[in-house]
Amino acid sequence: MQTDMNLVRIDLFLETIGAIIAFAISHYANSAFKTTGQKRLSDLSTGFLVLSVSMFGRVIGTLYFFVLSVSGETASALTMRGAVIIAVEMLRIMSYILFAISTRRGVKEYENTSQLAILLAIPGLVSPTLEMVAIIVLLVVVLQSIMNYLSNRSRYALYVLLGFFFLLLSHIFLIFALDPTRGYLLSQIFQFLGLIALLFMLIKAGR
Amino acid sequence: MRILVDMMRAIQGEGDEGAGPTKILYAANLSHDRLTQYLEELVEKELVIEREQSSEGRAYHLTEKGRAFLEEFVRIERFSEAFGIEV
């Protein structure tokens, strides 16, 4: 049990690094938006910013949960944990929706903003199985990335495809793993690998 | 933005000699009025400079700032295209 706990605490380290990577990508996408005025870069930047906030939120929430648990406030800790899980998952789904919108193919600007508003409201409308929603939205993002890679065959597009594919795998492992602890760890590792692939793209494209 | 970059690339393509208005006009596929307007914008932003060539009239050259901007734009293009975003 102690070993499991130690292994699971690796997730805080991976999550923190991942949040920093997501923030770096958000920052670059935002500066690209300022240079070009391309609205979809702004959506992409917001998506990575929201993802970064959700990851930092998860780290801080988990640490706070431990503090409450150690101080004997078990009921408060459990309430807190539930609130953090829902908030983090909703933010994550919002970020994936923004990825899906910004990486849509063949659209230069979206026609109206009401579509975005409806999509962003989805996490609030669905039931506890937020992970399934995340998987469905990420599936759309991955399909769009595949189409983008097939059309331009650039290695940068391949890194993005790998990044989103690993993020999708991270959610699949979390939900379908037979052993929850191992599933959780695999999920964290794939999430980390996904963000590393995106960081690779950022570094290579910046050369 | 894309038009300005096309114009700057046309100027860059002419090397040290610089590019005359006609070459830029054809490269960026612009009307004369718009060409003048965009060239003024590029000069104002200090991305290109205008020089008088004794034989061929005016010629435009990229400044250091213009070269740096084009390099940065290439990076932005790679980044954006990786996500399927056209700039």
mmCIF file of C-alpha atoms in Angstrom:
data_model
loop_
_atom_site.group_PDB
_atom_site.id
_atom_site.type_symbol
_atom_site.label_atom_id
_atom_site.label_comp_id
_atom_site.label_asym_id
_atom_site.label_seq_id
_atom_site.Cartn_x
_atom_site.Cartn_y
_atom_site.Cartn_z
ATOM 1 C CA MET A 1 0.000 0.000 0.000
ATOM 2 C CA GLN A 2 2.837 2.371 0.949
ATOM 3 C CA THR A 3 4.628 1.493 -2.297
ATOM 4 C CA ASP A 4 1.449 2.261 -4.218
ATOM 5 C CA MET A 5 1.168 5.608 -2.470
ATOM 6 C CA ASN A 6 4.788 6.444 -3.269
ATOM 7 C CA LEU A 7 4.301 5.469 -6.890
ATOM 8 C CA VAL A 8 1.161 7.507 -7.165
ATOM 9 C CA ARG A 9 2.951 10.552 -5.717
ATOM 10 C CA ILE A 10 5.179 10.519 -8.796
ATOM 11 C CA ASP A 11 2.099 11.868 -10.520
ATOM 12 C CA LEU A 12 2.466 15.199 -8.732
ATOM 13 C CA PHE A 13 5.938 15.607 -10.171
ATOM 14 C CA LEU A 14 4.864 14.596 -13.702
ATOM 15 C CA GLU A 15 1.750 16.753 -13.461
ATOM 16 C CA THR A 16 3.776 19.811 -12.421
ATOM 17 C CA ILE A 17 6.232 19.405 -15.310
ATOM 18 C CA GLY A 18 3.297 18.830 -17.684
ATOM 19 C CA ALA A 19 1.586 21.995 -16.443
ATOM 20 C CA ILE A 20 4.742 24.017 -17.114
ATOM 21 C CA ILE A 21 4.985 22.575 -20.648
ATOM 22 C CA ALA A 22 1.315 23.368 -21.321
ATOM 23 C CA PHE A 23 1.901 26.908 -20.070
ATOM 24 C CA ALA A 24 4.949 27.319 -22.357
ATOM 25 C CA ILE A 25 2.924 26.178 -25.400
ATOM 26 C CA SER A 26 0.102 28.528 -24.412
ATOM 27 C CA HIS A 27 2.564 31.411 -24.174
ATOM 28 C CA TYR A 28 4.059 30.701 -27.610
ATOM 29 C CA ALA A 29 0.623 30.300 -29.225
ATOM 30 C CA ASN A 30 -0.416 33.619 -27.692
ATOM 31 C CA SER A 31 2.627 35.443 -29.034
ATOM 32 C CA ALA A 32 1.974 33.844 -32.444
ATOM 33 C CA PHE A 33 -1.614 35.138 -32.213
ATOM 34 C CA LYS A 34 -0.356 38.650 -31.419
ATOM 35 C CA THR A 35 1.899 38.562 -34.483
ATOM 36 C CA THR A 36 -0.552 37.081 -36.971
ATOM 37 C CA GLY A 37 -3.982 37.996 -35.581
ATOM 38 C CA GLN A 38 -5.146 34.424 -36.336
ATOM 39 C CA LYS A 39 -8.033 33.806 -33.924
ATOM 40 C CA ARG A 40 -7.550 30.043 -33.847
ATOM 41 C CA LEU A 41 -4.095 30.538 -32.343
ATOM 42 C CA SER A 42 -5.787 32.458 -29.549
ATOM 43 C CA ASP A 43 -8.180 29.518 -28.982
ATOM 44 C CA LEU A 44 -5.223 27.132 -28.962
ATOM 45 C CA SER A 45 -3.412 29.340 -26.462
ATOM 46 C CA THR A 46 -6.483 29.489 -24.209
ATOM 47 C CA GLY A 47 -6.831 25.701 -24.468
ATOM 48 C CA PHE A 48 -3.293 25.078 -23.265
ATOM 49 C CA LEU A 49 -3.666 27.727 -20.570
ATOM 50 C CA VAL A 50 -6.821 26.043 -19.244
ATOM 51 C CA LEU A 51 -5.055 22.666 -19.392
ATOM 52 C CA SER A 52 -2.126 24.115 -17.454
ATOM 53 C CA VAL A 53 -4.455 25.606 -14.822
ATOM 54 C CA SER A 54 -6.269 22.263 -14.449
ATOM 55 C CA MET A 55 -2.961 20.439 -13.933
ATOM 56 C CA PHE A 56 -1.669 22.960 -11.397
ATOM 57 C CA GLY A 57 -5.094 22.827 -9.719
ATOM 58 C CA ARG A 58 -4.837 19.076 -9.413
ATOM 59 C CA VAL A 59 -1.389 19.292 -7.813
ATOM 60 C CA ILE A 60 -2.428 21.995 -5.342
ATOM 61 C CA GLY A 61 -5.740 20.242 -4.619
ATOM 62 C CA THR A 62 -3.987 16.935 -3.926
ATOM 63 C CA LEU A 63 -1.465 18.552 -1.593
ATOM 64 C CA TYR A 64 -4.235 20.381 0.258
ATOM 65 C CA PHE A 65 -6.166 17.106 0.507
ATOM 66 C CA PHE A 66 -3.154 15.531 2.247
ATOM 67 C CA VAL A 67 -2.853 18.464 4.636
ATOM 68 C CA LEU A 68 -6.525 18.135 5.599
ATOM 69 C CA SER A 69 -6.228 14.338 5.946
ATOM 70 C CA VAL A 70 -3.168 14.561 8.187
ATOM 71 C CA SER A 71 -4.821 17.164 10.404
ATOM 72 C CA GLY A 72 -7.739 14.766 10.946
ATOM 73 C CA GLU A 73 -10.368 16.661 8.975
ATOM 74 C CA THR A 74 -11.362 13.616 6.937
ATOM 75 C CA ALA A 75 -14.861 14.810 6.018
ATOM 76 C CA SER A 76 -13.568 18.161 4.755
ATOM 77 C CA ALA A 77 -10.779 16.386 2.908
ATOM 78 C CA LEU A 78 -13.191 14.089 1.088
ATOM 79 C CA THR A 79 -15.490 16.982 0.144
ATOM 80 C CA MET A 80 -12.509 18.936 -1.067
ATOM 81 C CA ARG A 81 -11.227 16.012 -3.094
ATOM 82 C CA GLY A 82 -14.591 15.547 -4.801
ATOM 83 C CA ALA A 83 -14.794 19.251 -5.668
ATOM 84 C CA VAL A 84 -11.236 19.310 -7.013
ATOM 85 C CA ILE A 85 -11.763 16.212 -9.171
ATOM 86 C CA ILE A 86 -14.896 17.681 -10.784
ATOM 87 C CA ALA A 87 -13.319 21.125 -11.282
ATOM 88 C CA VAL A 88 -10.130 19.673 -12.756
ATOM 89 C CA GLU A 89 -11.978 17.332 -15.109
ATOM 90 C CA MET A 90 -14.289 20.115 -16.289
ATOM 91 C CA LEU A 91 -11.352 22.405 -16.991
ATOM 92 C CA ARG A 92 -9.597 19.604 -18.829
ATOM 93 C CA ILE A 93 -12.619 18.922 -21.018
ATOM 94 C CA MET A 94 -12.908 22.647 -21.760
ATOM 95 C CA SER A 95 -9.294 22.677 -22.884
ATOM 96 C CA TYR A 96 -9.878 19.667 -25.160
ATOM 97 C CA ILE A 97 -12.936 21.363 -26.656
ATOM 98 C CA LEU A 98 -10.803 24.418 -27.370
ATOM 99 C CA PHE A 99 -8.225 22.133 -29.034
ATOM 100 C CA ALA A 100 -10.987 20.582 -31.138
ATOM 101 C CA ILE A 101 -12.205 24.026 -32.198
ATOM 102 C CA SER A 102 -8.783 25.478 -32.933
ATOM 103 C CA THR A 103 -7.507 22.465 -34.902
ATOM 104 C CA ARG A 104 -10.603 22.110 -37.094
ATOM 105 C CA ARG A 105 -9.558 21.706 -40.677
ATOM 106 C CA GLY A 106 -10.604 23.969 -43.537
ATOM 107 C CA VAL A 107 -12.038 26.698 -41.335
ATOM 108 C CA LYS A 108 -10.284 30.030 -41.015
ATOM 109 C CA GLU A 109 -12.600 31.679 -38.497
ATOM 110 C CA TYR A 110 -15.646 30.207 -36.878
ATOM 111 C CA GLU A 111 -18.935 31.581 -38.006
ATOM 112 C CA ASN A 112 -20.342 32.586 -34.680
ATOM 113 C CA THR A 113 -19.354 32.409 -31.059
ATOM 114 C CA SER A 114 -22.569 30.773 -29.847
ATOM 115 C CA GLN A 115 -21.260 27.395 -31.032
ATOM 116 C CA LEU A 116 -18.252 27.807 -28.736
ATOM 117 C CA ALA A 117 -20.487 28.821 -25.833
ATOM 118 C CA ILE A 118 -22.622 25.694 -26.283
ATOM 119 C CA LEU A 119 -19.581 23.435 -26.464
ATOM 120 C CA LEU A 120 -18.065 24.986 -23.359
ATOM 121 C CA ALA A 121 -21.303 24.375 -21.478
ATOM 122 C CA ILE A 122 -21.182 20.619 -22.141
ATOM 123 C CA PRO A 123 -19.050 19.702 -19.097
ATOM 124 C CA GLY A 124 -21.589 21.335 -16.811
ATOM 125 C CA LEU A 125 -24.425 19.369 -18.338
ATOM 126 C CA VAL A 126 -23.005 15.888 -18.198
ATOM 127 C CA SER A 127 -22.999 13.363 -15.439
ATOM 128 C CA PRO A 128 -20.127 12.046 -13.387
ATOM 129 C CA THR A 129 -18.527 10.200 -16.271
ATOM 130 C CA LEU A 130 -16.515 13.219 -17.306
ATOM 131 C CA GLU A 131 -13.673 10.972 -18.369
ATOM 132 C CA MET A 132 -15.817 9.530 -21.147
ATOM 133 C CA VAL A 133 -16.595 13.040 -22.371
ATOM 134 C CA ALA A 134 -12.862 13.804 -22.340
ATOM 135 C CA ILE A 135 -12.178 10.675 -24.393
ATOM 136 C CA ILE A 136 -14.831 11.546 -26.983
ATOM 137 C CA VAL A 137 -13.582 15.136 -27.373
ATOM 138 C CA LEU A 138 -9.957 13.987 -27.555
ATOM 139 C CA LEU A 139 -10.931 11.414 -30.151
ATOM 140 C CA VAL A 140 -12.155 14.284 -32.334
ATOM 141 C CA VAL A 141 -8.895 16.179 -31.718
ATOM 142 C CA VAL A 142 -6.815 13.109 -32.619
ATOM 143 C CA LEU A 143 -8.829 12.512 -35.811
ATOM 144 C CA GLN A 144 -8.307 16.127 -36.820
ATOM 145 C CA SER A 145 -4.589 15.781 -36.095
ATOM 146 C CA ILE A 146 -4.418 12.629 -38.246
ATOM 147 C CA MET A 147 -6.091 14.467 -41.131
ATOM 148 C CA ASN A 148 -3.721 17.386 -40.685
ATOM 149 C CA TYR A 149 -0.683 15.083 -40.675
ATOM 150 C CA LEU A 150 -1.905 13.206 -43.759
ATOM 151 C CA SER A 151 -2.376 16.454 -45.643
ATOM 152 C CA ASN A 152 0.992 18.073 -44.905
ATOM 153 C CA ARG A 153 3.186 15.140 -43.735
ATOM 154 C CA SER A 154 5.372 17.428 -41.626
ATOM 155 C CA ARG A 155 7.226 16.096 -38.613
ATOM 156 C CA TYR A 156 5.803 18.964 -36.560
ATOM 157 C CA ALA A 157 2.286 17.750 -37.312
ATOM 158 C CA LEU A 158 3.438 14.240 -36.349
ATOM 159 C CA TYR A 159 4.606 15.476 -32.932
ATOM 160 C CA VAL A 160 1.221 17.148 -32.398
ATOM 161 C CA LEU A 161 -0.564 13.954 -33.438
ATOM 162 C CA LEU A 162 1.568 11.908 -31.028
ATOM 163 C CA GLY A 163 0.973 14.462 -28.269
ATOM 164 C CA PHE A 164 -2.808 14.347 -28.562
ATOM 165 C CA PHE A 165 -2.788 10.555 -29.078
ATOM 166 C CA PHE A 166 -0.860 10.039 -25.825
ATOM 167 C CA LEU A 167 -3.274 12.371 -24.034
ATOM 168 C CA LEU A 168 -6.128 10.231 -25.359
ATOM 169 C CA LEU A 169 -4.376 7.063 -24.176
ATOM 170 C CA SER A 170 -3.924 8.601 -20.733
ATOM 171 C CA HIS A 171 -7.695 8.932 -20.363
ATOM 172 C CA ILE A 172 -8.328 5.456 -21.798
ATOM 173 C CA PHE A 173 -5.942 3.856 -19.281
ATOM 174 C CA LEU A 174 -7.517 5.783 -16.443
ATOM 175 C CA ILE A 175 -10.980 4.536 -17.208
ATOM 176 C CA PHE A 176 -10.400 1.009 -18.518
ATOM 177 C CA ALA A 177 -7.427 -0.286 -16.489
ATOM 178 C CA LEU A 178 -8.106 -3.463 -14.486
ATOM 179 C CA ASP A 179 -5.784 -2.378 -11.690
ATOM 180 C CA PRO A 180 -6.757 1.210 -10.737
ATOM 181 C CA THR A 181 -3.341 2.109 -9.288
ATOM 182 C CA ARG A 182 -1.433 0.913 -12.327
ATOM 183 C CA GLY A 183 -4.031 2.421 -14.621
ATOM 184 C CA TYR A 184 -3.625 5.751 -12.868
ATOM 185 C CA LEU A 185 0.167 5.588 -13.143
ATOM 186 C CA LEU A 186 0.036 4.642 -16.821
ATOM 187 C CA SER A 187 -2.399 7.473 -17.346
ATOM 188 C CA GLN A 188 0.016 9.944 -15.765
ATOM 189 C CA ILE A 189 2.948 8.598 -17.784
ATOM 190 C CA PHE A 190 1.062 8.859 -21.093
ATOM 191 C CA GLN A 191 -0.150 12.333 -20.249
ATOM 192 C CA PHE A 192 3.451 13.306 -19.539
ATOM 193 C CA LEU A 193 4.660 11.707 -22.797
ATOM 194 C CA GLY A 194 1.955 13.575 -24.712
ATOM 195 C CA LEU A 195 3.114 16.903 -23.345
ATOM 196 C CA ILE A 196 6.760 15.982 -23.988
ATOM 197 C CA ALA A 197 5.870 15.297 -27.656
ATOM 198 C CA LEU A 198 4.232 18.736 -27.831
ATOM 199 C CA LEU A 199 7.275 20.310 -26.167
ATOM 200 C CA PHE A 200 9.490 18.609 -28.764
ATOM 201 C CA MET A 201 7.384 20.150 -31.496
ATOM 202 C CA LEU A 202 7.663 23.574 -29.858
ATOM 203 C CA ILE A 203 11.455 23.309 -29.640
ATOM 204 C CA LYS A 204 11.932 21.919 -33.169
ATOM 205 C CA ALA A 205 9.539 24.414 -34.758
ATOM 206 C CA GLY A 206 11.313 27.237 -32.934
ATOM 207 C CA ARG A 207 14.673 26.432 -34.484
ATOM 208 C CA MET B 1 -0.289 39.955 -42.338
ATOM 209 C CA ARG B 2 0.098 37.302 -45.044
ATOM 210 C CA ILE B 3 0.320 40.016 -47.721
ATOM 211 C CA LEU B 4 3.021 41.886 -45.827
ATOM 212 C CA VAL B 5 5.001 38.665 -45.425
ATOM 213 C CA ASP B 6 4.643 37.856 -49.145
ATOM 214 C CA MET B 7 5.961 41.311 -49.988
ATOM 215 C CA MET B 8 8.884 40.931 -47.598
ATOM 216 C CA ARG B 9 9.700 37.521 -49.065
ATOM 217 C CA ALA B 10 9.693 39.023 -52.552
ATOM 218 C CA ILE B 11 12.135 41.685 -51.351
ATOM 219 C CA GLN B 12 14.292 39.073 -49.640
ATOM 220 C CA GLY B 13 14.321 36.962 -52.818
ATOM 221 C CA GLU B 14 16.016 39.774 -54.705
ATOM 222 C CA GLY B 15 18.988 39.725 -52.339
ATOM 223 C CA ASP B 16 21.300 42.711 -51.908
ATOM 224 C CA GLU B 17 19.983 44.564 -54.917
ATOM 225 C CA GLY B 18 16.573 44.963 -53.347
ATOM 226 C CA ALA B 19 13.237 44.712 -55.123
ATOM 227 C CA GLY B 20 11.523 47.373 -57.186
ATOM 228 C CA PRO B 21 7.792 48.117 -56.766
ATOM 229 C CA THR B 22 6.823 46.160 -59.888
ATOM 230 C CA LYS B 23 8.453 42.952 -58.707
ATOM 231 C CA ILE B 24 6.797 43.266 -55.311
ATOM 232 C CA LEU B 25 3.463 44.045 -56.948
ATOM 233 C CA TYR B 26 3.544 40.850 -59.026
ATOM 234 C CA ALA B 27 4.888 38.672 -56.212
ATOM 235 C CA ALA B 28 2.155 39.733 -53.780
ATOM 236 C CA ASN B 29 -0.525 40.023 -56.483
ATOM 237 C CA LEU B 30 -1.623 43.507 -55.470
ATOM 238 C CA SER B 31 -3.143 46.574 -57.092
ATOM 239 C CA HIS B 32 -0.926 49.640 -57.300
ATOM 240 C CA ASP B 33 -2.882 51.536 -54.638
ATOM 241 C CA ARG B 34 -2.701 48.726 -52.139
ATOM 242 C CA LEU B 35 0.965 48.161 -52.899
ATOM 243 C CA THR B 36 1.726 51.782 -52.030
ATOM 244 C CA GLN B 37 -0.330 51.528 -48.855
ATOM 245 C CA TYR B 38 1.390 48.327 -47.683
ATOM 246 C CA LEU B 39 4.872 49.555 -48.618
ATOM 247 C CA GLU B 40 4.267 52.656 -46.517
ATOM 248 C CA GLU B 41 3.204 50.397 -43.657
ATOM 249 C CA LEU B 42 6.352 48.274 -43.969
ATOM 250 C CA VAL B 43 8.576 51.364 -44.064
ATOM 251 C CA GLU B 44 6.719 52.872 -41.107
ATOM 252 C CA LYS B 45 7.263 49.687 -39.101
ATOM 253 C CA GLU B 46 10.965 49.774 -40.065
ATOM 254 C CA LEU B 47 10.749 46.325 -41.622
ATOM 255 C CA VAL B 48 11.964 47.587 -45.018
ATOM 256 C CA ILE B 49 13.826 50.677 -46.219
ATOM 257 C CA GLU B 50 13.476 52.513 -49.487
ATOM 258 C CA ARG B 51 16.567 53.452 -51.474
ATOM 259 C CA GLU B 52 16.963 55.329 -54.713
ATOM 260 C CA GLN B 53 18.798 53.286 -57.360
ATOM 261 C CA SER B 54 20.243 55.555 -60.027
ATOM 262 C CA SER B 55 19.475 53.138 -62.886
ATOM 263 C CA GLU B 56 16.143 51.581 -61.901
ATOM 264 C CA GLY B 57 14.463 54.097 -59.659
ATOM 265 C CA ARG B 58 13.288 53.021 -56.198
ATOM 266 C CA ALA B 59 14.225 49.714 -54.591
ATOM 267 C CA TYR B 60 13.197 48.236 -51.274
ATOM 268 C CA HIS B 61 15.513 46.352 -48.914
ATOM 269 C CA LEU B 62 14.842 44.355 -45.775
ATOM 270 C CA THR B 63 16.118 45.880 -42.535
ATOM 271 C CA GLU B 64 17.633 43.793 -39.731
ATOM 272 C CA LYS B 65 14.287 44.057 -37.960
ATOM 273 C CA GLY B 66 12.576 42.828 -41.139
ATOM 274 C CA ARG B 67 14.900 39.828 -41.443
ATOM 275 C CA ALA B 68 14.347 38.936 -37.782
ATOM 276 C CA PHE B 69 10.579 39.271 -38.280
ATOM 277 C CA LEU B 70 10.621 36.922 -41.288
ATOM 278 C CA GLU B 71 12.627 34.324 -39.339
ATOM 279 C CA GLU B 72 10.144 34.513 -36.478
ATOM 280 C CA PHE B 73 7.252 34.250 -38.923
ATOM 281 C CA VAL B 74 8.698 31.019 -40.357
ATOM 282 C CA ARG B 75 8.736 29.564 -36.816
ATOM 283 C CA ILE B 76 5.155 30.678 -36.260
ATOM 284 C CA GLU B 77 4.123 29.099 -39.575
ATOM 285 C CA ARG B 78 5.688 25.768 -38.584
ATOM 286 C CA PHE B 79 4.038 25.890 -35.168
ATOM 287 C CA SER B 80 0.622 26.820 -36.575
ATOM 288 C CA GLU B 81 0.701 24.281 -39.388
ATOM 289 C CA ALA B 82 1.582 21.544 -36.903
ATOM 290 C CA PHE B 83 -1.874 22.148 -35.415
ATOM 291 C CA GLY B 84 -3.510 22.559 -38.840
ATOM 292 C CA ILE B 85 -3.886 26.319 -38.450
ATOM 293 C CA GLU B 86 -3.260 28.512 -41.485
ATOM 294 C CA VAL B 87 -1.676 31.890 -40.847
#
